[in-house]
Short mmCIF file of C-alpha atoms in Angstrom, two decimals:
data_model
loop_
_atom_site.label_atom_id
_atom_site.label_comp_id
_atom_site.label_asym_id
_atom_site.label_seq_id
_atom_site.Cartn_x
_atom_site.Cartn_y
_atom_site.Cartn_z
CA MET P 1 32.49 -6.27 -9.58
CA PRO P 2 33.28 -3.69 -6.91
CA LEU P 3 30.88 -0.77 -6.68
CA HIS P 4 33.44 1.71 -7.90
CA ARG P 5 33.86 -0.09 -11.21
CA CYS P 6 30.31 0.88 -12.18
CA THR P 7 29.84 4.14 -10.34
CA PRO P 8 28.85 6.34 -13.30
CA LEU P 9 25.36 4.89 -12.98
CA LEU P 10 25.00 6.50 -9.56
CA ARG P 11 24.77 9.74 -11.50
CA VAL P 12 21.93 8.64 -13.77
CA LEU P 13 19.82 6.37 -11.59
CA PRO P 14 17.77 8.25 -9.01
CA PHE P 15 17.70 6.56 -5.61
CA LEU P 16 14.50 4.56 -5.42
CA GLY P 17 14.25 4.82 -1.64
CA VAL P 18 12.17 1.89 -0.46
CA ALA P 19 12.76 0.11 -3.73
CA ALA P 20 16.46 0.49 -3.00
CA SER P 21 19.27 1.53 -5.26
CA THR P 22 19.75 -1.86 -6.81
CA SER P 23 18.05 -4.35 -9.03
CA LEU P 24 19.74 -7.28 -7.31
CA VAL P 25 19.47 -9.49 -10.36
CA SER P 26 21.95 -12.20 -11.30
CA GLY P 27 25.11 -10.26 -11.72
CA GLN P 28 28.69 -9.78 -12.62
CA THR P 29 30.37 -10.95 -9.42
CA PRO P 30 29.72 -14.12 -7.47
CA ARG P 31 27.88 -14.42 -4.20
CA THR P 32 30.49 -14.73 -1.46
CA ILE P 33 30.45 -15.97 2.13
CA THR P 34 32.72 -14.82 4.94
CA GLN P 35 32.83 -16.79 8.19
CA LEU P 36 33.17 -14.31 11.06
CA GLY P 37 33.27 -16.88 13.83
CA ASP P 38 31.94 -20.27 14.79
CA GLY P 39 28.41 -20.30 13.36
CA VAL P 40 28.46 -16.65 12.19
CA TYR P 41 28.49 -15.87 8.46
CA GLU P 42 28.20 -12.82 6.23
CA ILE P 43 26.63 -13.44 2.81
CA ARG P 44 27.49 -10.79 0.22
CA HIS P 45 25.03 -11.13 -2.62
CA ARG P 46 26.06 -10.98 -6.23
CA ASP P 47 26.05 -7.58 -7.89
CA GLY P 48 23.27 -6.74 -10.31
CA GLN P 49 24.08 -6.08 -13.94
CA ASP P 50 23.33 -2.44 -13.19
CA GLY P 51 26.58 -2.40 -11.19
CA PHE P 52 25.21 -1.90 -7.70
CA GLU P 53 26.18 -4.23 -4.90
CA GLY P 54 23.55 -6.43 -3.35
CA GLY P 55 22.81 -6.02 0.33
CA ASN P 56 24.45 -8.22 2.95
CA THR P 57 22.76 -10.97 4.98
CA THR P 58 24.24 -12.18 8.27
CA VAL P 59 23.49 -15.63 9.68
CA ILE P 60 23.98 -16.36 13.41
CA ILE P 61 23.62 -19.98 14.55
CA GLY P 62 23.07 -20.88 18.20
CA GLU P 63 22.66 -24.25 19.86
CA ARG P 64 18.86 -24.11 19.49
CA GLN P 65 17.98 -21.53 16.86
CA VAL P 66 19.16 -19.38 13.98
CA PHE P 67 18.99 -15.59 13.77
CA VAL P 68 19.23 -13.88 10.35
CA VAL P 69 19.91 -10.19 9.81
CA ASP P 70 18.35 -8.76 6.61
CA ALA P 71 16.73 -10.53 3.71
CA THR P 72 17.17 -9.49 0.07
CA LEU P 73 15.13 -7.72 -2.60
CA VAL P 74 14.70 -10.68 -4.94
CA PRO P 75 12.97 -13.56 -3.10
CA SER P 76 14.89 -16.18 -5.07
CA GLU P 77 18.11 -14.89 -3.49
CA SER P 78 16.59 -15.31 -0.03
CA ARG P 79 15.63 -18.86 -0.97
CA GLU P 80 19.23 -19.44 -2.04
CA ASP P 81 20.37 -18.18 1.38
CA ILE P 82 17.89 -20.47 3.12
CA ALA P 83 19.26 -23.45 1.19
CA GLN P 84 22.75 -22.46 2.32
CA ILE P 85 21.65 -22.14 5.95
CA ARG P 86 20.19 -25.66 5.76
CA GLN P 87 23.59 -26.92 4.68
CA TRP P 88 25.14 -25.34 7.78
CA THR P 89 22.53 -26.52 10.28
CA ASN P 90 19.22 -28.32 10.72
CA LYS P 91 18.15 -25.78 13.37
CA PRO P 92 15.25 -23.52 12.39
CA VAL P 93 15.54 -19.86 11.49
CA THR P 94 13.46 -18.52 14.35
CA PHE P 95 14.27 -14.81 14.01
CA LEU P 96 14.79 -12.50 11.05
CA LEU P 97 15.64 -8.86 11.73
CA ASN P 98 15.32 -6.08 9.15
CA THR P 99 17.84 -3.34 9.93
CA HIS P 100 15.73 -0.77 8.07
CA PHE P 101 12.82 -0.51 5.64
CA HIS P 102 14.57 -0.33 2.26
CA ASN P 103 13.40 -3.19 0.08
CA ASP P 104 16.83 -4.56 -0.72
CA HIS P 105 16.86 -5.58 2.96
CA ASP P 106 13.29 -6.76 3.47
CA TYR P 107 11.44 -7.85 0.33
CA GLY P 108 12.76 -11.39 0.72
CA ASN P 109 11.02 -11.69 4.11
CA ARG P 110 8.23 -13.75 2.60
CA ALA P 111 10.65 -16.46 1.49
CA TYR P 112 11.70 -16.91 5.12
CA MET P 113 8.09 -16.96 6.32
CA ASP P 114 7.26 -19.64 3.75
CA ALA P 115 10.26 -21.75 4.74
CA PHE P 116 9.89 -21.24 8.51
CA PRO P 117 6.21 -20.52 9.33
CA GLY P 118 7.00 -20.00 13.02
CA ILE P 119 9.56 -17.27 12.36
CA THR P 120 9.43 -13.91 14.13
CA ILE P 121 10.36 -10.98 11.87
CA ILE P 122 11.74 -8.14 13.96
CA ALA P 123 12.06 -4.44 13.17
CA HIS P 124 12.24 -1.18 15.07
CA GLU P 125 8.78 0.34 15.48
CA GLU P 126 9.66 3.19 13.08
CA THR P 127 10.89 0.68 10.51
CA LYS P 128 7.68 -1.32 10.81
CA ARG P 129 5.68 1.86 10.21
CA GLU P 130 7.65 2.60 7.03
CA MET P 131 7.46 -1.05 5.90
CA ASP P 132 3.68 -1.05 6.19
CA LEU P 133 3.45 2.25 4.33
CA PHE P 134 5.77 1.52 1.43
CA GLY P 135 6.28 -2.26 1.25
CA PRO P 136 3.01 -3.38 -0.38
CA GLY P 137 3.47 -1.00 -3.33
CA SER P 138 7.10 -1.85 -4.00
CA ALA P 139 6.55 -3.94 -7.12
CA ALA P 140 4.38 -1.25 -8.71
CA ARG P 141 7.04 1.39 -8.06
CA MET P 142 9.71 -0.85 -9.51
CA GLU P 143 7.54 -1.43 -12.56
CA ARG P 144 7.30 2.32 -13.18
CA GLY P 145 11.05 2.72 -13.01
CA PRO P 146 11.94 1.78 -16.61
CA ALA P 147 9.90 4.67 -18.05
CA ALA P 148 12.36 7.15 -16.57
CA TYR P 149 15.34 5.09 -17.74
CA THR P 150 13.94 4.78 -21.27
CA LYS P 151 13.42 8.53 -21.36
CA MET P 152 17.04 9.07 -20.35
CA LEU P 153 18.25 6.82 -23.15
CA GLU P 154 16.06 8.56 -25.69
CA SER P 155 17.12 12.05 -24.62
CA GLY P 156 20.72 11.18 -23.91
CA LYS P 157 20.49 13.17 -20.68
CA GLY P 158 20.70 12.20 -17.03
CA PRO P 159 18.25 13.51 -14.40
CA ASP P 160 20.60 16.45 -13.74
CA GLY P 161 20.65 17.38 -17.45
CA SER P 162 24.19 16.14 -18.03
CA THR P 163 25.03 14.15 -21.16
CA LEU P 164 25.11 10.40 -20.69
CA THR P 165 28.44 8.74 -21.28
CA GLU P 166 28.63 5.52 -23.27
CA GLY P 167 29.12 3.71 -19.94
CA ASP P 168 25.94 5.33 -18.59
CA ARG P 169 23.99 4.26 -21.66
CA GLN P 170 25.22 0.66 -21.48
CA GLN P 171 24.37 0.34 -17.82
CA LEU P 172 20.90 1.78 -18.40
CA LYS P 173 20.40 -0.81 -21.12
CA ASN P 174 21.49 -3.53 -18.68
CA VAL P 175 18.95 -2.32 -16.14
CA LEU P 176 16.15 -2.30 -18.70
CA ALA P 177 17.11 -5.75 -19.95
CA ARG P 178 16.84 -7.30 -16.49
CA HIS P 179 14.22 -5.10 -14.87
CA GLU P 180 11.26 -7.04 -16.17
CA ASP P 181 12.45 -10.27 -14.55
CA VAL P 182 12.94 -8.56 -11.20
CA VAL P 183 9.48 -6.98 -11.27
CA ALA P 184 7.89 -10.28 -12.27
CA GLU P 185 9.49 -12.01 -9.30
CA MET P 186 8.42 -9.26 -6.92
CA ARG P 187 4.85 -9.37 -8.23
CA ALA P 188 4.77 -13.12 -7.66
CA SER P 189 5.62 -12.61 -3.99
CA VAL P 190 3.51 -11.00 -1.27
CA PHE P 191 5.33 -8.40 0.81
CA GLN P 192 5.81 -9.58 4.38
CA SER P 193 6.20 -6.90 7.04
CA ALA P 194 7.69 -7.32 10.50
CA THR P 195 5.67 -9.34 13.00
CA MET P 196 7.33 -7.93 16.13
CA THR P 197 8.62 -4.43 16.87
CA PHE P 198 10.89 -2.95 19.50
CA ALA P 199 11.74 0.50 20.81
CA HIS P 200 14.41 -0.37 23.37
CA ASP P 201 17.37 -2.73 23.35
CA PHE P 202 16.85 -6.40 24.17
CA THR P 203 18.76 -9.68 24.04
CA ILE P 204 17.83 -13.05 22.56
CA ASP P 205 19.54 -16.26 23.69
CA LEU P 206 19.85 -18.64 20.75
CA GLY P 207 21.42 -21.30 22.94
CA ASN P 208 24.87 -20.46 24.28
CA ARG P 209 24.87 -17.37 22.07
CA ASP P 210 23.46 -13.99 23.02
CA VAL P 211 22.25 -11.68 20.27
CA GLN P 212 21.77 -8.07 21.32
CA VAL P 213 19.29 -6.03 19.26
CA LYS P 214 19.92 -2.31 19.61
CA PHE P 215 18.60 1.04 18.47
CA LEU P 216 21.55 3.43 18.71
CA GLY P 217 19.69 6.36 17.16
CA ARG P 218 18.56 7.65 13.80
CA GLY P 219 20.93 7.83 10.86
CA ASN P 220 20.12 6.32 7.48
CA THR P 221 16.43 5.94 8.41
CA PRO P 222 14.18 6.64 11.43
CA GLY P 223 14.54 3.09 12.76
CA ASP P 224 18.04 1.78 12.08
CA ALA P 225 18.58 -1.42 14.05
CA VAL P 226 21.97 -2.83 14.99
CA VAL P 227 22.73 -6.41 15.99
CA PHE P 228 25.69 -6.94 18.31
CA LEU P 229 27.30 -10.21 19.38
CA PRO P 230 29.09 -9.32 22.64
CA LYS P 231 31.20 -12.45 22.87
CA GLU P 232 32.55 -12.17 19.30
CA ARG P 233 32.34 -8.32 19.25
CA ILE P 234 30.61 -8.37 15.86
CA ALA P 235 28.28 -5.50 14.92
CA VAL P 236 25.81 -5.84 12.03
CA VAL P 237 24.76 -2.32 11.16
CA GLY P 238 22.71 -2.19 7.95
CA ASP P 239 23.08 0.94 5.86
CA LEU P 240 24.34 3.05 8.74
CA VAL P 241 27.62 2.03 7.13
CA VAL P 242 28.05 1.22 3.43
CA HIS P 243 31.42 0.62 1.76
CA PRO P 244 33.15 1.98 -0.29
CA MET P 245 30.78 4.98 -0.40
CA PRO P 246 28.11 5.83 2.18
CA TYR P 247 24.48 6.20 1.13
CA PHE P 248 23.27 9.74 1.84
CA TYR P 249 20.09 9.73 -0.22
CA ASP P 250 18.00 10.20 2.90
CA GLY P 251 18.47 10.30 6.64
CA TYR P 252 19.40 12.49 9.58
CA PRO P 253 22.98 13.76 9.21
CA THR P 254 23.36 15.43 12.62
CA GLU P 255 21.92 12.45 14.49
CA TRP P 256 23.84 10.03 12.26
CA ILE P 257 27.10 11.38 13.71
CA VAL P 258 25.94 10.59 17.25
CA THR P 259 24.63 7.16 16.23
CA LEU P 260 27.99 6.20 14.74
CA ASP P 261 29.69 7.40 17.92
CA ARG P 262 27.48 5.03 19.94
CA LEU P 263 28.40 2.25 17.52
CA ALA P 264 32.09 2.95 18.07
CA ARG P 265 31.59 2.73 21.85
CA LEU P 266 30.57 -0.91 21.41
CA ASP P 267 34.20 -1.45 20.37
CA PRO P 268 33.40 -4.04 17.68
CA ALA P 269 36.20 -6.15 16.28
CA ALA P 270 34.23 -6.58 13.05
CA VAL P 271 31.51 -4.45 11.43
CA VAL P 272 29.17 -5.94 8.82
CA PRO P 273 27.94 -3.04 6.66
CA GLY P 274 24.67 -2.99 4.76
CA HIS P 275 26.65 -3.31 1.52
CA GLY P 276 30.29 -4.19 1.02
CA PRO P 277 32.96 -6.26 2.76
CA VAL P 278 33.35 -6.89 6.47
CA LEU P 279 35.29 -4.08 8.16
CA ARG P 280 37.90 -5.20 10.67
CA ASP P 281 38.35 -1.86 12.43
CA LEU P 282 36.53 1.45 12.88
CA ALA P 283 38.65 3.59 10.57
CA TYR P 284 36.01 3.75 7.83
CA VAL P 285 33.22 4.37 10.35
CA HIS P 286 35.16 7.35 11.69
CA LEU P 287 35.74 8.55 8.14
CA ILE P 288 32.00 8.66 7.51
CA GLN P 289 31.60 10.52 10.80
CA ASP P 290 34.22 13.07 9.79
CA LEU P 291 32.50 13.67 6.46
CA LEU P 292 29.13 14.17 8.15
CA LYS P 293 30.64 16.50 10.75
CA SER P 294 32.36 18.60 8.12
CA ALA P 295 29.19 18.94 6.04
CA THR P 296 26.98 19.87 9.00
CA GLU P 297 29.50 22.29 10.53
CA GLN P 298 30.13 24.05 7.22
CA MET P 299 26.38 24.31 6.60
CA THR P 300 25.91 25.89 10.02
CA GLN P 301 28.60 28.45 9.28
CA ALA P 302 27.16 29.21 5.84
CA LEU P 303 23.65 29.73 7.22
CA ARG P 304 24.98 31.85 10.06
CA LYS P 305 26.23 34.26 7.41
CA SER P 306 23.33 34.04 4.95
CA GLY P 307 20.40 33.68 7.33
CA PRO P 308 18.12 30.76 8.23
CA ALA P 309 17.58 27.97 5.70
CA MET P 310 13.86 28.75 5.54
CA PHE P 311 14.77 31.93 3.65
CA ARG P 312 17.36 30.34 1.38
CA THR P 313 17.76 27.56 -1.18
CA VAL P 314 20.51 24.99 -1.30
CA ASP P 315 21.87 26.76 -4.38
CA ASP P 316 22.40 29.88 -2.27
CA VAL P 317 24.78 28.13 0.12
CA LYS P 318 26.22 25.04 -1.56
CA GLY P 319 29.19 27.01 -2.88
CA SER P 320 30.28 27.60 0.70
CA ILE P 321 30.49 23.87 1.46
CA ASP P 322 33.75 22.23 0.40
CA LEU P 323 33.99 18.48 0.91
CA THR P 324 36.74 17.90 -1.67
CA PRO P 325 39.39 17.25 1.03
CA PHE P 326 37.59 13.97 1.65
CA ARG P 327 37.72 12.82 -1.97
CA GLN P 328 41.15 11.27 -1.73
CA ARG P 329 40.35 9.71 1.66
CA PHE P 330 37.39 7.84 0.16
CA ALA P 331 38.52 7.32 -3.42
CA GLY P 332 42.30 7.33 -3.40
CA THR P 333 43.49 7.71 -6.98
CA ASP P 334 40.56 5.86 -8.57
CA ALA P 335 39.00 8.24 -11.10
CA GLU P 336 35.61 6.54 -11.22
CA LEU P 337 35.33 6.34 -7.46
CA SER P 338 36.37 9.99 -7.26
CA ALA P 339 33.51 10.91 -9.59
CA THR P 340 31.15 8.93 -7.40
CA PHE P 341 32.40 10.74 -4.31
CA ASP P 342 31.57 14.09 -5.93
CA GLN P 343 28.01 12.90 -6.50
CA VAL P 344 27.75 11.55 -2.95
CA ALA P 345 29.08 14.85 -1.58
CA ALA P 346 26.58 16.87 -3.61
CA THR P 347 23.75 14.69 -2.33
CA LEU P 348 24.97 15.05 1.25
CA ILE P 349 24.99 18.83 0.97
CA LYS P 350 21.36 18.77 -0.15
CA LEU P 351 20.47 16.45 2.70
CA VAL P 352 22.21 18.61 5.30
CA PHE P 353 20.44 21.71 3.96
CA ARG P 354 17.09 19.94 4.10
CA GLU P 355 17.74 18.99 7.71
CA ALA P 356 18.70 22.58 8.52
CA SER P 357 15.52 23.90 6.89
CA LEU P 358 13.45 21.86 9.39
CA ARG P 359 15.00 23.46 12.47
#
């Protein structure tokens, strides 16, 4: 099920940050595999019954070794990926890179460590810091989640005070029905952090296949890593890019614009987002850039008139920020996706204001 078919839940489920915005339980659409080149595959994981898309895993097979980009939240899904990799090759998975610290991209690390004890798990040094801080307590945070969802069902109100629709209520019930299984699986697994960090770009030769590991700048998190295959011109970018709607729950909007510009300069022929289908050109990347630029530029103009953000609240200036011209560009004529865009835009405005308040 595409994300936009279940988007009302974006309004009622608060982003869980390191626990991610998804339960990643057995879901309503199948797990799919896209071959991007000889020995290069994108695995799109099945959607959870809460309607959110599972994160993507990319598998890169060289003549000697295998490089994997991003694990999953639920360890059993990582084990399923490992079984698939073993069908493709008998070469070992020697490297696993986590593009950022959100648990839907790293909690399955332990499954890889168990299957390949000699594996090196790579992350940017900022990502490793966040992983060590938040990773070990992930299961406990997930376990606390249902209390808020139960309260919403009982009150009939979302976190913003709006009345839950019948679709909201059903999706909350789906989350509660499956949440216990997800938490149980997480509790049965020990969180595995990165075992090697980097600050500057480097290249790994897998055997007639170079894998470039890059830090193009901050965006979604402090340590967003990008993997680039120069021969195939494939960029694997984590949640710097998410389709069909970007994730703006956290991050660095002004720097994000620059980071995406550096990504575009790589001139990739294919972009693997953190969630969603493979992108075959940069049109959507530029669209996210345009949205970020508009939000930051309008916020600057609003604060120039009202005074510094330290003396204002987001409510004082949000009426001066109009992102509605982007609604049709992201959502087309889809009513549910349009509603999701409005929520994404409201969240982005808060994020841009928060960034401005730190200047």
